[in-house]
Structures are given as C-alpha cells and as structure tokens.
XYZ file of C-alpha atoms in Angstrom:
398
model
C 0.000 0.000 0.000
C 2.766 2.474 0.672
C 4.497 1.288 -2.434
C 1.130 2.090 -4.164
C 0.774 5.341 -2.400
C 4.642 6.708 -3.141
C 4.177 5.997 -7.147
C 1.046 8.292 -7.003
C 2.548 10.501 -5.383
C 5.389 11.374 -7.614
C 3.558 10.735 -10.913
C 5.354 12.839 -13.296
C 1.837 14.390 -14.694
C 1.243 15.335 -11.428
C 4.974 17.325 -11.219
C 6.099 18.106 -14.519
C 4.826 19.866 -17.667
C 3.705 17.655 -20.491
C 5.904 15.657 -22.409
C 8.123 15.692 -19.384
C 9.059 12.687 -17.814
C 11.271 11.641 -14.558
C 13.817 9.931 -16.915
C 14.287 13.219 -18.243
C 15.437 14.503 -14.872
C 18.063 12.276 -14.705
C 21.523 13.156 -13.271
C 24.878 13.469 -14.114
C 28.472 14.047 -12.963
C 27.869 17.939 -14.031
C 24.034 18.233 -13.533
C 22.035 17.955 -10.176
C 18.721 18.387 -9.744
C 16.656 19.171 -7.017
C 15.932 15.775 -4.834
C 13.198 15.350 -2.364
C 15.937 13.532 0.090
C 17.697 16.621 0.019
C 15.349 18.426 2.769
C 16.580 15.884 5.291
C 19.752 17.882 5.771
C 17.469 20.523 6.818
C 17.001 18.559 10.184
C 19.940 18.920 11.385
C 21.511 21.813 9.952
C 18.316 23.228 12.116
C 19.515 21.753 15.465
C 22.696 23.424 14.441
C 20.858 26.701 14.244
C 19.160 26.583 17.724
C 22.691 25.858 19.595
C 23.973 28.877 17.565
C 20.524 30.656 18.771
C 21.064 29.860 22.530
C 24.734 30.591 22.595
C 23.706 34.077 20.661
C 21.145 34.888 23.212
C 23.738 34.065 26.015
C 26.726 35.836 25.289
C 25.698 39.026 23.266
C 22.150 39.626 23.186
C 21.712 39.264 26.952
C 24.441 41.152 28.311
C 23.591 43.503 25.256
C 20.105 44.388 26.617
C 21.587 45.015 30.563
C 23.885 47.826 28.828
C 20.892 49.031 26.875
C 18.778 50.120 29.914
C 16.386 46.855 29.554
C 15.069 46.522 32.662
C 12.401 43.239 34.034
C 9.898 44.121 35.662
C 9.686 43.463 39.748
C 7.321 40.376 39.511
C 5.764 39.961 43.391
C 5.399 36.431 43.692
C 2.497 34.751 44.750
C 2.300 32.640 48.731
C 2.453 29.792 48.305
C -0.787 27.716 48.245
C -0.705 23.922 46.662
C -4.868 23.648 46.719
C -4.856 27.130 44.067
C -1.340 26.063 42.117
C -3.091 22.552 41.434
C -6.587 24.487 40.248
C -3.956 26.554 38.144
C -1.623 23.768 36.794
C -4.386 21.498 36.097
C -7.751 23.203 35.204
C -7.410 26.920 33.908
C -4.927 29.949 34.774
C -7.899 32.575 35.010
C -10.836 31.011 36.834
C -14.616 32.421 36.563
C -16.507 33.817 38.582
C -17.954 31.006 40.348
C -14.739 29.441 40.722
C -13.029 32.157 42.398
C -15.764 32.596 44.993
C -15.770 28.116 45.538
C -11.812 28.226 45.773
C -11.835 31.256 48.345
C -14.197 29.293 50.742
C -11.921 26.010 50.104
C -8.765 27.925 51.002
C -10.630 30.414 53.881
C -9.301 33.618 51.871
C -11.440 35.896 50.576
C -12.185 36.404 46.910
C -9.835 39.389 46.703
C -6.638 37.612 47.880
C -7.845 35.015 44.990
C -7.642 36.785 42.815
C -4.603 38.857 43.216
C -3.100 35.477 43.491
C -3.818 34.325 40.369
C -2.945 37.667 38.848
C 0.466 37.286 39.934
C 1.098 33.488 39.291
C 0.114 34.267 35.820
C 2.321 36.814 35.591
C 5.007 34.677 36.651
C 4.735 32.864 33.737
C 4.761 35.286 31.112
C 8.361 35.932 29.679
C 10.390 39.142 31.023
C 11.661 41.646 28.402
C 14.874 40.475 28.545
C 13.824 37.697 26.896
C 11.961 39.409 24.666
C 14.651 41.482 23.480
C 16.822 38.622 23.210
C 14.479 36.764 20.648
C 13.872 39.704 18.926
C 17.760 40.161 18.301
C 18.305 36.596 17.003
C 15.572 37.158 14.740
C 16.577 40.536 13.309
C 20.135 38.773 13.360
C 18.841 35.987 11.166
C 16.531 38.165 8.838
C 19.524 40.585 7.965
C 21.885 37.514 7.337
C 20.013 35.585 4.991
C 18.305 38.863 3.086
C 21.731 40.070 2.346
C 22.981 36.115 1.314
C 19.785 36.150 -0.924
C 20.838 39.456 -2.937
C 24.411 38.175 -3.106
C 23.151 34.862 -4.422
C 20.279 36.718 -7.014
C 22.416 39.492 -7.768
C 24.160 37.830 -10.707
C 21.100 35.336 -11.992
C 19.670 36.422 -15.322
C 15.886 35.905 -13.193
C 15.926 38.524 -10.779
C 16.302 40.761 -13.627
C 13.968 39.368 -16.676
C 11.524 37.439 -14.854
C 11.217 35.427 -17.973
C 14.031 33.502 -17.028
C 12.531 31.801 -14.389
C 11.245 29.764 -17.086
C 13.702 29.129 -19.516
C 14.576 25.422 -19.692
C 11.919 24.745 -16.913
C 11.835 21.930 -15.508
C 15.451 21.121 -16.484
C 17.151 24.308 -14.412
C 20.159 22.449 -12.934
C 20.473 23.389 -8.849
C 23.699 25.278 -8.213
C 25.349 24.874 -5.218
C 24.532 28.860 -3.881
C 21.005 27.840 -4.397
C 20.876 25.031 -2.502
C 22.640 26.873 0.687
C 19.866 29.511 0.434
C 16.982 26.806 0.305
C 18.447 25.206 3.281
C 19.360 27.901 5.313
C 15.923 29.810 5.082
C 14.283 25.910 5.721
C 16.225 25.007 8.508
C 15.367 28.587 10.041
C 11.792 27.600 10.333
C 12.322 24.777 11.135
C 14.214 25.648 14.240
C 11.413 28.192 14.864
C 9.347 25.274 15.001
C 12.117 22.937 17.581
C 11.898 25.976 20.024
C 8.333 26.793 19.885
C 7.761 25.552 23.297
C 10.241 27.798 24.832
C 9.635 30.903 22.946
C 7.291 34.117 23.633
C 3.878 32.683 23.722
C 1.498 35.495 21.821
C -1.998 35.689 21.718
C -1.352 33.997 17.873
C 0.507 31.254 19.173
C -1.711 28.415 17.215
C -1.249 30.909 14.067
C 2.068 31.011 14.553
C 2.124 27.266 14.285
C 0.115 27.308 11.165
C 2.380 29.831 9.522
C 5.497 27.622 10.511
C 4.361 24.921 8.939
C 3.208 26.447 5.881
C 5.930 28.034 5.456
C 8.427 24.781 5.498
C 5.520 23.019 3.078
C 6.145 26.168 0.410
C 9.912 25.741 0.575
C 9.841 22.203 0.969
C 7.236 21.883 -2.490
C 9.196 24.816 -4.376
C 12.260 22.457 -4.089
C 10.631 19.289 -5.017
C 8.424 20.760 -7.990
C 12.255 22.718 -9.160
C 10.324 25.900 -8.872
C 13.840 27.118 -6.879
C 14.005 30.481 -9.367
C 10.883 31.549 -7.580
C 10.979 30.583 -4.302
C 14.489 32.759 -3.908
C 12.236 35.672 -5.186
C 9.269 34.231 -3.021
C 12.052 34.658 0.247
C 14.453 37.462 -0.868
C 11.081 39.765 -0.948
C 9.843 38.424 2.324
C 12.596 38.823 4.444
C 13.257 42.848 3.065
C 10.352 43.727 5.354
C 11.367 41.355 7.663
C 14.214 43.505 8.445
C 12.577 46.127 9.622
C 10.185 44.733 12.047
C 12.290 43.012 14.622
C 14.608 46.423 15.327
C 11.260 47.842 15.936
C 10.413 45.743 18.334
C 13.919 45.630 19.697
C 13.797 49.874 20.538
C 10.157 48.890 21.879
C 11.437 47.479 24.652
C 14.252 49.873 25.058
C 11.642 52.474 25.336
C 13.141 54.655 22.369
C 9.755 55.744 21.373
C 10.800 58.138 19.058
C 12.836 55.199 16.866
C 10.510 53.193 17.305
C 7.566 54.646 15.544
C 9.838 56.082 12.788
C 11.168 52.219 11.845
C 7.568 50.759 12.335
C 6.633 53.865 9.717
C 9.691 52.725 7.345
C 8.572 48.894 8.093
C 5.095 49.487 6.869
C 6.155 51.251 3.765
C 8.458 48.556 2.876
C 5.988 45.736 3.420
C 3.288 47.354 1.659
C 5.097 48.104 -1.215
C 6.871 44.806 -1.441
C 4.300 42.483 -0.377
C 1.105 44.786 -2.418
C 3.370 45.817 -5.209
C 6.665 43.732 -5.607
C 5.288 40.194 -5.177
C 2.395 40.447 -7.464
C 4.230 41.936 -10.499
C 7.472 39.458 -9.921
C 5.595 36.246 -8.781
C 2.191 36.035 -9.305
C 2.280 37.541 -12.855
C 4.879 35.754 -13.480
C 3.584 32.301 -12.757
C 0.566 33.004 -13.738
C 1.496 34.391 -17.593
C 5.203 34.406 -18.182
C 5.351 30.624 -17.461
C 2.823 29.720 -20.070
C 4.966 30.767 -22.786
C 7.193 27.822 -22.141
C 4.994 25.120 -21.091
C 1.230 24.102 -21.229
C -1.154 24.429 -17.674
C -0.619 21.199 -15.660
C -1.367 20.059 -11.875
C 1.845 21.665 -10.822
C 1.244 24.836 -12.052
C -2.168 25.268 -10.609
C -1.496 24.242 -7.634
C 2.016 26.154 -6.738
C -0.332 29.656 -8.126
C -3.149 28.511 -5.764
C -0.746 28.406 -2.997
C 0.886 31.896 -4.394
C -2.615 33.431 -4.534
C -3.238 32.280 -0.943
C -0.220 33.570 0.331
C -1.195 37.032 -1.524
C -4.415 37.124 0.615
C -2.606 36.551 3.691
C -0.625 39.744 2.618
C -3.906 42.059 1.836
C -4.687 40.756 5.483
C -2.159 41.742 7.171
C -1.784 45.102 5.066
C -5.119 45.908 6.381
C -3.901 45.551 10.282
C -0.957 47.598 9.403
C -2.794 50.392 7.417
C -5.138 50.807 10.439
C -2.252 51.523 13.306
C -0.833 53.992 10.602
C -3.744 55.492 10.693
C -3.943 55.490 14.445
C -0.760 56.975 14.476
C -1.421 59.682 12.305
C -4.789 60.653 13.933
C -3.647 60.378 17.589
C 0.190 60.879 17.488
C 1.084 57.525 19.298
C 1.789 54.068 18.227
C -1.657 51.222 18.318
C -0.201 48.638 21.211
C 0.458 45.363 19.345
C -2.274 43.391 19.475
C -0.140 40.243 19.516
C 1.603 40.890 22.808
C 0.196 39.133 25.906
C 0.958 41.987 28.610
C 1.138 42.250 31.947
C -1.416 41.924 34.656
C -1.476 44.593 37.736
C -4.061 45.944 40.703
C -4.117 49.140 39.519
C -5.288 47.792 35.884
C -7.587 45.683 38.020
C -8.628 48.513 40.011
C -9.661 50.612 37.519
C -11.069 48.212 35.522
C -13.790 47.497 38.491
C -14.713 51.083 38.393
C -15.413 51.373 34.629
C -17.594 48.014 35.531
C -19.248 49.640 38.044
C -20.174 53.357 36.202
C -21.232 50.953 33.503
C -23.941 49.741 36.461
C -25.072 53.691 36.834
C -22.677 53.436 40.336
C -19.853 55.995 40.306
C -17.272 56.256 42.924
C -15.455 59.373 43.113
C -12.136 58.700 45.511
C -9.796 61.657 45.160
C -6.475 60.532 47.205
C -3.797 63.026 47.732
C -0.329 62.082 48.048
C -0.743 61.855 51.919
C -3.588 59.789 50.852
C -6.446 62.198 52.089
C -9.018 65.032 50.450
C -7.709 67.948 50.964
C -10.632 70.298 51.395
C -9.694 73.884 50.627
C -6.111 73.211 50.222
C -5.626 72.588 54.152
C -8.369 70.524 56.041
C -8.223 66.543 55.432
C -11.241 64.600 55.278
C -11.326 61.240 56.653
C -14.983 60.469 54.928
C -15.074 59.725 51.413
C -17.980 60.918 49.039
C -19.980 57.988 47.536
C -22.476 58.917 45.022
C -25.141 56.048 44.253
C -28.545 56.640 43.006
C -28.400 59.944 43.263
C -27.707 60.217 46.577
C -24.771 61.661 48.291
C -23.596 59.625 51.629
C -20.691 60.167 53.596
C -19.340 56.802 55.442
C-alpha cells in the first residue's frame, strides 16, 4: 500500500509539464537536480541553528540588553498555596466567577486575595523583556543575514532581472550549489522556529504562529521538489526585506526609544506594503501566472504552486489591512496602536480601575480623590477622613 501510495505521489503528470518525464530529470556528474531527500539535511543543519541561537542569546544579546537600559519588571510572587497552584496547573490559569468565589471558601481567603493570586502566578509565567529582546535580536540577526545572502546569491542570476528567465529550460534548471545553501538555510530557520516553539514568547497567535510555521516549510519544501527554486528565492528574498525592519522595531520597543521606534515601524510598513502589495504580485504572481505559459502548457503543478501563491497574496492584503489601520492610528492620535499580539502584563491598579469602569457601567460611580498623603484635601488645608460615595443619586458620607 505504501508502495502504491509513493508511485502516485510522484507521478510525473502530477509534477512536470507535459511531455516531461522523470527519466528526463536524470543526473549526471555535471548536472544535479533538485531531490526530495535533500530536505533531510534541513534537520539537522536546524539543530545546528538553535545551539547557535542559545549561545547568541547568552553571550551578546543578553548582556547587550543590561547595557541598553532593559530593565524586568519586579514580579511579586504569589504565597504559596498547593490547593490554588493545582486548580492553576491542572484546570485553567484565570478562573470564573464562580470558581473564584468556591476556591476562596476552600482555602478560607477571601475572593480578593484570589484573585490577586492568580494575577500574579500568571504573571510569573509570562516571559520578562529580557527575553523578549533577546528573541527579537536573534531574529533581526537571522533576517539581515540571509536577506543580504539572498541578494548576493540573485544578484548575478539572469531571473531577478527578466523574470522570464525563471522559465527558460523549466523543468530542467540544474540546482547550483549557492542555491541550494539559500533553500536550506531559510528551511532550517523555520524549522528551528518550530524545535523551540515551546520555549519561545507565547502570543496571543501562538496556534497561528504554528500554522504559519508549517506552511511556510511546506512552500519551501514543495518549491524544491516541484524545481520551482528560481521563484521561491524571489518568493524569500522579498519576504525577508520587510522582515528587516520589524524586529529592530520591536527591539527599541522594549528599550523604550519611542521616538525610533515609531519612525522604523513607519519605514517597516512602507516597505511591506510596497513589497508584499506591489513587488510580489508583479514578480511572482504575474509571473507564474502568464510568463510561465509561454514555455509550457497548464498542468497540476502549475495550478497548484499559483493557488498556494494566490493564498499567500491574501494573507498579505490581510495583514496590510492591520498595518494600514495603526498607521492610521498613528497619524490621527500621534502615538503608536499597542500590538495586538503581545500578551501583557497583569497589575491591581489595571484591576482597580477596571472594576470602576464596571461599576459606572452599572449607573454606580465612585469618586475617591487621594492626595499624596492619601487624604481630600478640602480647601487646600483641612483633610477629610470620609469619602464621598455617590449612588442613586444620593450623596452619603461613610
């Protein structure tokens, strides 16, 4: 059955143009061709990568961020109490409402202390911004590396300058040996991104994080196999340009250099939208889409490498669309959108103030005016001990 299942599989209708064969694609001392069996060496040329990663993170981009100013945050830690870390290890991290008010009985604390306990052990877990700015520089390390190998590998190939040439010959384009290098080291990137998913910053698009991992290595991985390598280095170079720009960003976000910051998420956005809107389009899409049928009739190949194109180009428009709206936010109000993405930090006073909005939503408004002594001042000199509570239209003084 698997025998049965593997000659589907790499029927050569199903791969090649017609009147192409796999005995066509045969090798020689001087010509190599792509070979599925090649991607293995993406395994472990990706364990390489995440030793180089954790060694990188360790000796420069650690002590990097302590000269920079990047400071953790003070993190009070939570009692201890074995009865709430089992509810929290085992059933949820933020209970409801009922659950808060069955735990406090069970542990003789009231609801309040619950609470803030939970606030804080969840906050425990959520990674300080040293490690944030340590991820980000390994990935704006990585981005700048292998967009720079891609134009030194592109800058002399006849393609990235007549996009006709991606099809000349097709599907018997012989792999050179700078080719292959860029295939594998933008593979076993993601790849590794995938190895140390469990240790990474956990967003709030984790599982689509996952999903674009693994899409990602299936587009590489396919490109290779199908020999569509002349676009997937144009599919890459022009992803990773943008690429470039977004991790410094991040990177001065956390140094608090608000100023830099918003100007490179402003240069970022320009050079995604015009490379991902603009760029890709004209140099892939068209191209597979019309320049490729002047060598070779539509086959299964073809439609399905421009479905996967076309899919990826709606995933840009997407993503445009998020970006488009915080430049408009920042245009209109003068201050960089928070990213949505990041899973931030829990306090009282967010707690605190959240309770009151809660409660003026209920038509029950607190007013509690606290000087720095912590009293009213009435008049500028006498203190008052009451405080004013408004409800129903009634003022009471307890």
């Amino acid at each position: 059955m698997a025998r049965s299942l593997y000659e589907w599989l790499w029927q050569h209708e199903f791969w090649l143009p017609p009147g192409i064969t796999w005995e066509d694609m045969q090798e020689s001392e001087d010509i190599h061709y792509p070979q599925p069996r090649d991607l293995l060496l993406s395994i472990p040329f990706a364990l390489i990568l995440v030793v180089i990663r954790c060694a990188f993170e360790r000796a420069i981009a650690l002590p990097l961020s302590t000269k920079l100013g990047v400071r953790d945050k003070q993190r009070p830690k939570p009692q201890p109490n074995p009865m709430l870390e089992t509810f929290y290890s085992t059933r949820r991290k933020n209970p409801e409402e009922g659950e808060l008010l069955s735990l406090a009985k069970q542990c003789d604390l009231p609801v309040r202390k619950v609470e803030k306990w939970f606030r804080h052990r969840r906050n425990m877990d959520r990674p300080s911004l040293s490690k944030k700015f340590s991820e980000a520089c390994w990935r704006f390390t990585f981005y700048i590396i292998s967009f720079f190998t891609g134009l030194a590998v592109l800058y002399d190939k006849p393609w990235l300058w007549d996009h006709r040439e991606c099809w000349t010959g097709y599907p018997q384009q012989p792999l050179q040996s700078s080719l292959f290098l860029y295939y594998m080291l933008e593979l076993s990137f993601y790849w590794s991104l995938v190895f140390t998913l469990p240790f990474d910053v956990k967003r709030k698009d984790f599982k689509e994080q996952i999903v674009h991992h693994a899409a990602t290595i299936f587009l590489i991985s396919f490109s290779y196999c199908a020999n569509y390598i002349r676009i997937g280095t144009l599919v890459m170079v022009i992803h990773d340009a943008s690429d470039c720009f977004l991790e410094p960003t991040k990177i001065f976000n956390y140094m608090k250099w608000k100023k830099t910051c918003d100007s490179l998420f402003m240069i970022f956005s320009a050079v995604f939208l015009i490379s991902r809107l603009v760029i890709y389009p004209y140099t892939v899409l068209y191209n597979t889409y019309y320049y490729s049928m002047e060598i070779f009739q539509p086959f299964f190949g073809y439609y399905f490498v421009n479905v996967l194109l076309i899919i990826l180009q709606l995933l840009h428009v997407f993503w445009s669309c998020l970006i488009i709206h915080m430049v408009y936010k920042f245009i209109l109000q003068g201050t960089m959108e928070k990213d949505m993405r990041s899973d931030t930090e829990e306090s009282d006073k967010d707690e605190e103030r959240e309770k009151i909005r809660e409660k003026e939503k209920n038509g029950i408004t607190y007013f509690s005016n606290v000087t720095s002594n912590g009293y009213i001042q009435r008049n500028g000199s006498e203190p008052l001990d009451n405080r004013t509570h408004l409800a129903n239209g009634y003022a009471k003084e307890r």
